[in-house]
Short mmCIF file of C-alpha atoms and ligand atoms in Angstrom, two decimals:
data_model
loop_
_atom_site.label_atom_id
_atom_site.label_comp_id
_atom_site.label_asym_id
_atom_site.label_seq_id
_atom_site.Cartn_x
_atom_site.Cartn_y
_atom_site.Cartn_z
CA MET A 1372 0.00 0.00 0.00
CA LYS A 1373 2.84 2.35 0.90
CA ASN A 1374 4.41 1.52 -2.45
CA ASP A 1375 1.25 2.59 -4.25
CA ILE A 1376 1.23 5.96 -2.51
CA ILE A 1377 4.91 6.44 -3.37
CA GLU A 1378 4.22 5.47 -6.97
CA ILE A 1379 1.34 7.97 -7.16
CA GLU A 1380 3.62 10.72 -5.91
CA GLN A 1381 6.21 9.78 -8.53
CA ILE A 1382 3.53 9.81 -11.25
CA ILE A 1383 2.44 13.31 -10.21
CA SER A 1384 5.94 14.77 -10.31
CA GLU A 1385 6.69 13.02 -13.63
CA ALA A 1386 3.45 14.41 -15.09
CA TYR A 1387 4.14 17.93 -13.79
CA THR A 1388 7.57 18.00 -15.46
CA LYS A 1389 6.14 16.80 -18.77
CA ILE A 1390 3.26 19.30 -18.66
CA GLU A 1391 5.59 22.17 -17.77
CA ASN A 1392 7.90 21.35 -20.69
CA SER A 1393 5.17 20.88 -23.29
CA GLN A 1394 4.81 23.80 -25.64
CA ASN A 1395 1.91 22.81 -27.84
CA ILE A 1396 -1.65 21.51 -27.52
CA THR A 1397 -1.02 18.25 -29.39
CA LEU A 1398 1.67 17.24 -26.95
CA LEU A 1399 -0.52 18.31 -24.05
CA ASN A 1400 -3.37 16.14 -25.32
CA LYS A 1401 -1.00 13.18 -25.47
CA ILE A 1402 0.13 13.81 -21.91
CA SER A 1403 -3.52 14.10 -20.87
CA SER A 1404 -4.40 10.65 -22.21
CA GLU A 1405 -1.13 9.19 -20.90
CA TYR A 1406 -1.92 10.29 -17.33
CA LEU A 1407 -5.70 10.49 -17.21
CA GLY A 1408 -6.84 7.91 -19.75
CA LYS A 1409 -8.09 4.39 -19.18
CA LYS A 1410 -4.64 2.90 -19.73
CA SER A 1411 -2.86 5.39 -17.48
CA LYS A 1412 -0.76 4.23 -14.55
CA LEU A 1413 -3.22 5.88 -12.15
CA SER A 1414 -6.19 4.01 -13.64
CA LYS A 1415 -4.22 0.78 -13.35
CA ILE A 1416 -3.56 1.47 -9.67
CA ILE A 1417 -7.29 2.09 -9.13
CA ARG A 1418 -8.24 -1.07 -10.99
CA ALA A 1419 -5.79 -3.13 -8.95
CA LEU A 1420 -7.36 -2.02 -5.67
CA VAL A 1421 -9.32 -5.25 -5.34
CA LYS A 1422 -6.19 -6.91 -3.99
CA TYR A 1423 -6.46 -4.81 -0.79
CA PRO A 1424 -8.93 -5.10 2.09
CA ILE A 1425 -11.82 -2.59 1.81
CA ASP A 1426 -10.53 -0.17 4.50
CA GLN A 1427 -7.17 0.25 2.73
CA ARG A 1428 -8.73 0.69 -0.69
CA LYS A 1429 -10.33 3.98 0.21
CA GLU A 1430 -7.08 5.77 1.02
CA ILE A 1431 -5.35 4.70 -2.18
CA ALA A 1432 -8.40 5.44 -4.32
CA LEU A 1433 -8.71 8.88 -2.75
CA THR A 1434 -5.03 9.69 -3.32
CA ALA A 1435 -5.17 8.38 -6.90
CA ASN A 1436 -8.30 10.37 -7.72
CA GLN A 1437 -6.88 13.49 -6.10
CA ALA A 1438 -3.75 12.98 -8.21
CA LYS A 1439 -5.90 12.72 -11.35
CA ASN A 1440 -7.71 15.93 -10.44
CA HIS A 1441 -4.43 17.77 -9.77
CA ILE A 1442 -2.97 16.65 -13.07
CA LYS A 1443 -6.20 17.57 -14.88
CA ASN A 1444 -6.15 21.09 -13.39
CA VAL A 1445 -2.49 21.64 -14.24
CA ILE A 1446 -3.21 20.53 -17.82
CA ILE A 1447 -6.18 22.92 -18.07
CA SER A 1448 -4.14 25.93 -16.93
CA LYS A 1449 -1.22 24.95 -19.17
CA ARG A 1450 -3.62 24.65 -22.10
CA GLN A 1451 -4.91 28.15 -21.43
CA GLU A 1452 -1.36 29.46 -21.15
CA ILE A 1453 -0.39 27.92 -24.51
CA LEU A 1454 -3.53 29.24 -26.22
CA LEU A 1455 -2.97 32.71 -24.85
CA ASN A 1456 0.68 32.68 -25.94
CA ASN A 1457 -0.38 31.62 -29.42
CA VAL A 1458 -2.81 34.51 -29.67
CA ASN A 1459 -0.31 37.03 -28.30
CA ASN A 1460 2.46 35.87 -30.66
CA LYS A 1461 0.12 36.11 -33.61
CA TYR A 1462 -0.80 39.69 -32.92
CA ASN A 1463 2.56 40.94 -31.70
CA THR A 1464 4.65 39.66 -34.58
CA LYS A 1465 2.38 40.83 -37.36
CA GLN A 1466 2.45 44.46 -38.42
CA ILE A 1467 -0.87 45.94 -39.23
CA ASP A 1468 -1.21 46.84 -42.89
CA CYS A 1469 -4.38 48.85 -43.30
CA SER A 1470 -4.35 48.52 -47.05
CA THR A 1471 -5.07 44.84 -46.98
CA THR A 1472 -8.27 43.14 -46.01
CA SER A 1473 -6.79 39.70 -45.60
CA LEU A 1474 -4.31 40.42 -42.85
CA TYR A 1475 -5.55 37.69 -40.58
CA PHE A 1476 -6.35 35.29 -43.37
CA PRO A 1477 -6.95 32.40 -43.06
CA PHE A 1478 -9.37 33.21 -40.26
CA SER A 1479 -9.38 30.70 -37.50
CA ARG A 1480 -12.44 28.55 -37.88
CA GLY A 1481 -15.17 28.50 -35.28
CA SER A 1482 -16.10 25.27 -33.60
CA PHE A 1483 -19.33 23.79 -32.35
CA HIS A 1484 -20.25 24.57 -28.79
CA PRO A 1485 -19.98 21.39 -26.67
CA ILE A 1486 -23.69 21.63 -25.82
CA ILE A 1487 -24.60 21.72 -29.50
CA SER A 1488 -22.33 18.81 -30.40
CA THR A 1489 -23.65 16.78 -27.47
CA MET A 1490 -27.21 17.47 -28.64
CA GLU A 1491 -26.28 16.49 -32.18
CA ASP A 1492 -24.71 13.23 -30.95
CA ILE A 1493 -27.85 12.36 -28.99
CA ILE A 1494 -30.16 13.29 -31.87
CA THR A 1495 -28.16 11.10 -34.27
CA ILE A 1496 -28.57 8.08 -31.99
CA PHE A 1497 -32.34 8.54 -31.63
CA LYS A 1498 -32.83 9.30 -35.33
CA LEU A 1499 -31.24 5.95 -36.17
CA LEU A 1500 -33.74 4.34 -33.81
CA GLY A 1501 -36.59 5.85 -35.82
CA PHE A 1502 -37.43 8.91 -33.68
CA SER A 1503 -38.50 12.12 -35.43
CA ILE A 1504 -37.65 15.59 -34.17
CA PHE A 1505 -40.31 17.93 -32.87
CA GLU A 1506 -39.59 21.56 -32.09
CA GLY A 1507 -41.31 22.85 -28.99
CA ASN A 1508 -41.78 26.45 -27.81
CA ASP A 1509 -39.61 28.25 -25.28
CA ILE A 1510 -42.59 30.36 -24.21
CA GLU A 1511 -45.47 28.27 -22.95
CA ASN A 1512 -48.62 28.73 -20.95
CA ASP A 1513 -49.74 27.05 -17.78
CA TRP A 1514 -51.69 24.34 -19.61
CA TYR A 1515 -48.73 22.90 -21.53
CA ASN A 1516 -46.07 23.27 -18.86
CA PHE A 1517 -48.16 22.13 -15.88
CA GLU A 1518 -51.91 21.53 -16.06
CA ALA A 1519 -52.05 19.03 -18.93
CA LEU A 1520 -49.08 17.21 -17.43
CA ASN A 1521 -51.11 16.36 -14.34
CA ILE A 1522 -49.61 19.20 -12.28
CA PRO A 1523 -52.70 21.17 -11.16
CA GLN A 1524 -52.57 24.73 -9.84
CA TYR A 1525 -51.38 25.03 -6.22
CA HIS A 1526 -49.80 21.58 -6.42
CA PRO A 1527 -46.50 21.60 -4.48
CA ALA A 1528 -44.75 20.03 -7.46
CA ARG A 1529 -44.86 23.48 -9.07
CA ASP A 1530 -42.54 24.81 -6.40
CA ILE A 1531 -39.87 22.28 -7.30
CA GLN A 1532 -39.52 23.91 -10.67
CA ASP A 1533 -39.25 27.62 -9.85
CA THR A 1534 -40.80 29.27 -12.82
CA PHE A 1535 -39.99 32.47 -14.72
CA TYR A 1536 -43.32 34.09 -15.58
CA ILE A 1537 -43.16 36.70 -18.30
CA ASP A 1538 -46.36 38.59 -17.59
CA GLU A 1539 -47.95 39.90 -14.45
CA MET A 1540 -51.04 37.71 -14.82
CA LYS A 1541 -48.74 34.68 -14.82
CA THR A 1542 -50.34 33.35 -17.99
CA LYS A 1543 -47.11 33.10 -19.99
CA LEU A 1544 -43.96 31.46 -18.76
CA LEU A 1545 -40.59 30.15 -19.90
CA ARG A 1546 -40.92 26.38 -20.03
CA THR A 1547 -39.32 24.64 -17.07
CA HIS A 1548 -38.95 21.36 -18.95
CA THR A 1549 -39.27 20.03 -22.50
CA SER A 1550 -42.12 17.80 -21.27
CA ALA A 1551 -44.39 20.74 -22.22
CA ALA A 1552 -43.85 19.72 -25.84
CA GLN A 1553 -45.38 16.26 -25.18
CA ILE A 1554 -48.81 17.89 -25.00
CA HIS A 1555 -48.34 19.85 -28.25
CA VAL A 1556 -47.30 16.67 -30.08
CA MET A 1557 -50.24 14.66 -28.78
CA GLU A 1558 -52.71 17.46 -29.50
CA GLU A 1559 -51.46 17.66 -33.07
CA GLN A 1560 -50.91 13.99 -33.89
CA SER A 1561 -52.54 10.68 -33.14
CA PRO A 1562 -50.56 7.57 -32.19
CA PRO A 1563 -48.21 5.97 -33.07
CA ILE A 1564 -45.85 8.68 -31.84
CA GLN A 1565 -42.10 8.39 -31.54
CA ILE A 1566 -40.44 11.78 -31.16
CA ILE A 1567 -37.64 13.63 -29.44
CA VAL A 1568 -37.72 17.31 -28.54
CA PRO A 1569 -34.36 19.02 -28.08
CA GLY A 1570 -34.45 22.46 -26.54
CA ARG A 1571 -33.66 25.04 -23.92
CA VAL A 1572 -35.42 25.17 -20.56
CA TYR A 1573 -35.49 27.78 -17.81
CA ARG A 1574 -35.67 27.64 -14.02
CA ASN A 1575 -35.44 30.41 -11.49
CA GLU A 1576 -32.60 28.78 -9.57
CA THR A 1577 -29.48 29.98 -7.85
CA GLN A 1578 -26.51 29.31 -10.08
CA ASN A 1579 -23.67 27.14 -8.83
CA THR A 1580 -21.30 24.50 -10.18
CA SER A 1581 -24.14 22.16 -11.13
CA HIS A 1582 -27.15 24.48 -11.56
CA SER A 1583 -27.91 27.13 -14.12
CA SER A 1584 -31.08 29.13 -14.76
CA THR A 1585 -30.97 28.15 -18.43
CA PHE A 1586 -30.05 24.68 -19.58
CA HIS A 1587 -30.95 22.12 -22.22
CA GLN A 1588 -32.95 18.93 -22.31
CA ILE A 1589 -33.98 16.32 -24.85
CA GLU A 1590 -37.45 14.96 -24.29
CA GLY A 1591 -38.50 11.61 -25.70
CA LEU A 1592 -42.06 10.40 -26.15
CA VAL A 1593 -43.31 7.11 -27.53
CA VAL A 1594 -47.03 6.27 -27.68
CA ASN A 1595 -48.50 3.17 -29.25
CA LYS A 1596 -50.81 0.26 -28.55
CA TYR A 1597 -48.33 -2.06 -26.88
CA VAL A 1598 -45.60 -0.09 -25.15
CA THR A 1599 -44.07 -1.37 -21.94
CA PHE A 1600 -41.51 -0.36 -19.34
CA VAL A 1601 -39.20 -2.97 -20.89
CA ASP A 1602 -39.22 -0.97 -24.15
CA LEU A 1603 -38.25 2.13 -22.19
CA LYS A 1604 -35.43 0.31 -20.40
CA THR A 1605 -34.13 -1.19 -23.62
CA ILE A 1606 -33.99 2.13 -25.44
CA ILE A 1607 -32.31 3.94 -22.54
CA LYS A 1608 -29.70 1.21 -22.09
CA TYR A 1609 -28.95 1.25 -25.81
CA PHE A 1610 -28.66 5.03 -25.79
CA VAL A 1611 -26.28 5.14 -22.81
CA HIS A 1612 -23.92 2.54 -24.25
CA LYS A 1613 -23.95 4.14 -27.69
CA PHE A 1614 -23.42 7.68 -26.35
CA PHE A 1615 -20.62 6.93 -23.88
CA GLU A 1616 -19.09 4.24 -26.10
CA ARG A 1617 -18.34 2.27 -22.95
CA ASP A 1618 -19.93 -0.68 -21.27
CA LEU A 1619 -21.07 1.40 -18.28
CA LYS A 1620 -23.19 0.00 -15.48
CA ILE A 1621 -26.63 1.60 -15.44
CA ARG A 1622 -29.42 1.52 -12.86
CA PHE A 1623 -33.08 2.50 -12.81
CA ARG A 1624 -33.98 4.10 -9.48
CA PRO A 1625 -37.66 4.46 -8.56
CA SER A 1626 -38.64 8.13 -8.58
CA TYR A 1627 -41.65 10.42 -8.86
CA PHE A 1628 -42.90 12.69 -11.63
CA GLN A 1629 -46.49 13.90 -11.88
CA PHE A 1630 -46.76 12.99 -15.54
CA THR A 1631 -45.39 9.44 -15.44
CA GLU A 1632 -46.33 6.37 -13.43
CA PRO A 1633 -44.25 4.42 -12.60
CA SER A 1634 -41.35 6.87 -12.76
CA ALA A 1635 -37.63 6.31 -12.56
CA GLU A 1636 -34.37 8.19 -12.60
CA VAL A 1637 -31.48 6.64 -14.43
CA ASP A 1638 -27.97 6.67 -12.98
CA ILE A 1639 -24.77 5.59 -14.66
CA GLN A 1640 -21.68 4.29 -12.98
CA CYS A 1641 -19.49 7.30 -12.13
CA TYR A 1642 -17.21 8.08 -15.06
CA PHE A 1643 -14.75 9.94 -12.88
CA CYS A 1644 -14.00 7.46 -10.12
CA ASP A 1645 -15.03 4.26 -11.92
CA ASN A 1646 -17.36 3.33 -9.08
CA THR A 1647 -14.62 3.42 -6.43
CA LYS A 1648 -16.92 5.83 -4.53
CA CYS A 1649 -14.20 8.31 -3.68
CA CYS A 1650 -15.06 11.38 -5.63
CA SER A 1651 -16.82 14.72 -5.42
CA VAL A 1652 -18.63 14.44 -8.74
CA CYS A 1653 -20.81 11.53 -7.62
CA SER A 1654 -20.74 12.59 -3.93
CA ASN A 1655 -19.00 9.32 -3.08
CA SER A 1656 -21.98 7.29 -4.25
CA GLY A 1657 -20.38 5.81 -7.37
CA TRP A 1658 -23.43 6.81 -9.47
CA ILE A 1659 -24.36 9.88 -11.52
CA GLU A 1660 -27.95 10.71 -12.46
CA ILE A 1661 -28.50 11.47 -16.14
CA LEU A 1662 -32.23 11.42 -16.87
CA GLY A 1663 -35.80 11.09 -15.64
CA CYS A 1664 -38.32 8.80 -17.27
CA GLY A 1665 -41.46 6.71 -16.86
CA MET A 1666 -44.70 5.43 -18.37
CA VAL A 1667 -47.05 8.24 -19.46
CA HIS A 1668 -49.65 8.89 -16.73
CA PRO A 1669 -53.26 8.15 -17.84
CA ASN A 1670 -54.26 11.70 -16.76
CA VAL A 1671 -51.86 13.09 -19.36
CA PHE A 1672 -53.56 10.98 -22.04
CA LYS A 1673 -56.92 12.24 -20.79
CA SER A 1674 -55.80 15.88 -21.24
CA VAL A 1675 -55.22 15.23 -24.93
CA ASN A 1676 -58.27 12.97 -25.37
CA TYR A 1677 -56.34 9.79 -26.03
CA ASP A 1678 -58.06 6.51 -25.20
CA THR A 1679 -56.25 5.40 -22.04
CA TYR A 1680 -57.29 1.77 -22.53
CA LYS A 1681 -56.05 1.64 -26.08
CA TYR A 1682 -52.73 3.45 -25.80
CA LYS A 1683 -49.66 3.22 -23.62
CA GLY A 1684 -46.52 5.31 -23.75
CA TYR A 1685 -43.21 6.15 -22.20
CA ALA A 1686 -41.36 9.44 -21.86
CA PHE A 1687 -37.89 10.50 -20.82
CA GLY A 1688 -36.02 13.77 -20.33
CA ILE A 1689 -32.24 13.86 -20.71
CA GLY A 1690 -30.23 16.71 -19.17
CA ILE A 1691 -27.77 17.79 -21.85
CA GLU A 1692 -25.38 19.81 -19.67
CA ARG A 1693 -25.25 16.92 -17.20
CA ILE A 1694 -24.37 14.36 -19.81
CA ALA A 1695 -21.86 16.69 -21.55
CA MET A 1696 -20.15 17.38 -18.22
CA ILE A 1697 -19.75 13.68 -17.66
CA LYS A 1698 -18.53 12.93 -21.18
CA TYR A 1699 -16.03 15.80 -21.36
CA GLN A 1700 -15.12 15.69 -17.66
CA ILE A 1701 -16.19 19.28 -16.94
CA ASP A 1702 -16.80 20.03 -13.28
CA ASP A 1703 -18.54 23.43 -13.49
CA ILE A 1704 -21.69 24.00 -15.55
CA ARG A 1705 -21.01 27.75 -15.75
CA LEU A 1706 -18.05 27.11 -18.07
CA PHE A 1707 -20.56 26.36 -20.85
CA TYR A 1708 -21.93 29.89 -20.77
CA ALA A 1709 -18.83 31.94 -19.97
CA ASN A 1710 -17.88 32.34 -23.67
CA ASP A 1711 -14.24 31.75 -22.82
CA LEU A 1712 -12.48 30.93 -26.09
CA ALA A 1713 -9.72 28.99 -24.36
CA PHE A 1714 -12.38 26.66 -22.97
CA LEU A 1715 -14.49 26.44 -26.14
CA GLN A 1716 -11.56 25.77 -28.48
CA GLN A 1717 -10.81 22.54 -26.69
CA PHE A 1718 -13.78 20.86 -28.32
N1 LIG B 2121 -39.46 16.73 -17.14
C1 LIG B 2121 -38.66 16.02 -16.16
C2 LIG B 2121 -37.64 17.00 -15.58
O1 LIG B 2121 -37.39 18.05 -16.15
C3 LIG B 2121 -37.93 14.85 -16.79
C4 LIG B 2121 -38.87 13.79 -17.29
C5 LIG B 2121 -39.27 13.77 -18.61
C6 LIG B 2121 -39.30 12.81 -16.42
C7 LIG B 2121 -40.13 12.79 -19.06
C8 LIG B 2121 -40.18 11.82 -16.86
C9 LIG B 2121 -40.57 11.81 -18.17
O2 LIG B 2121 -37.04 16.75 -14.55
#
């Protein structure tokens, strides 16, 4: 055990030296996968923990994960330093010639925002499974966001989703979830329905590392004659494995939503600590929640005049920021909206 701790210390100092001496992003990326990737020495140490009794595992896992975090942070600041140097060099060495319009040609190309590329990745997976895309509205009224979804006025569930109203009469609001679009789809179409709704949602919440007042969701809705919870589970499992490209453990945890019954939240095995339960991202639980789902509540079908004996359905809502943070190992949601080029150019 002592040897492991010594080895971790050696790995850190070796990584620091390499990071300090690297002068370009390509090299830095290589160092990043060498020290943080699945085949890294630190990951090997974590995987080999099984050979120790439980009480000793925790200390090594904690030290190894702290080492990973340190190395990750040093890489991030080095990356910013290199990017900044590149920009400074570019502008300082070139003389401005006002007679030419192509001074900075070729212009550096823009890149997709990580939220957009994550959305695109998710959409591609569901499109291949036969889902069509429905565009909902950002501005909704009480009926679509709450009432028709079995959340009556004065129901405490409304407090959970602190709402931004945009008029004094509280008739118009910014949707608090993409589930509002379920009602539009069902009002406009009859079953079979198999759609996803990507979009932005709004909640009057205090911002912190994991909460933002604006974020993105992808809603899924399937309605047909014979739809079961097994169909829901199958599609979610398929999606998770396809999206993360890893054979992650996944669990369905019983939960509660007004508009689904039964309801569940889906957790995946923590990507950061590989289920060793020593990490801040999963609060030492080894699991990270990624979506809410369930079988459509009969009251929701009643609101859109669907025959509740004839049709069954399932729905799910995926949190895009959540899933992007896990995939790209980002530990602060606010980074997505800070418009910091050094951050955005990494993707
Ligand atoms: N609308 C829920 C939320 O925002 C997620 C959800 C969607 C749950 C569909 C069940 C079914 O938390």
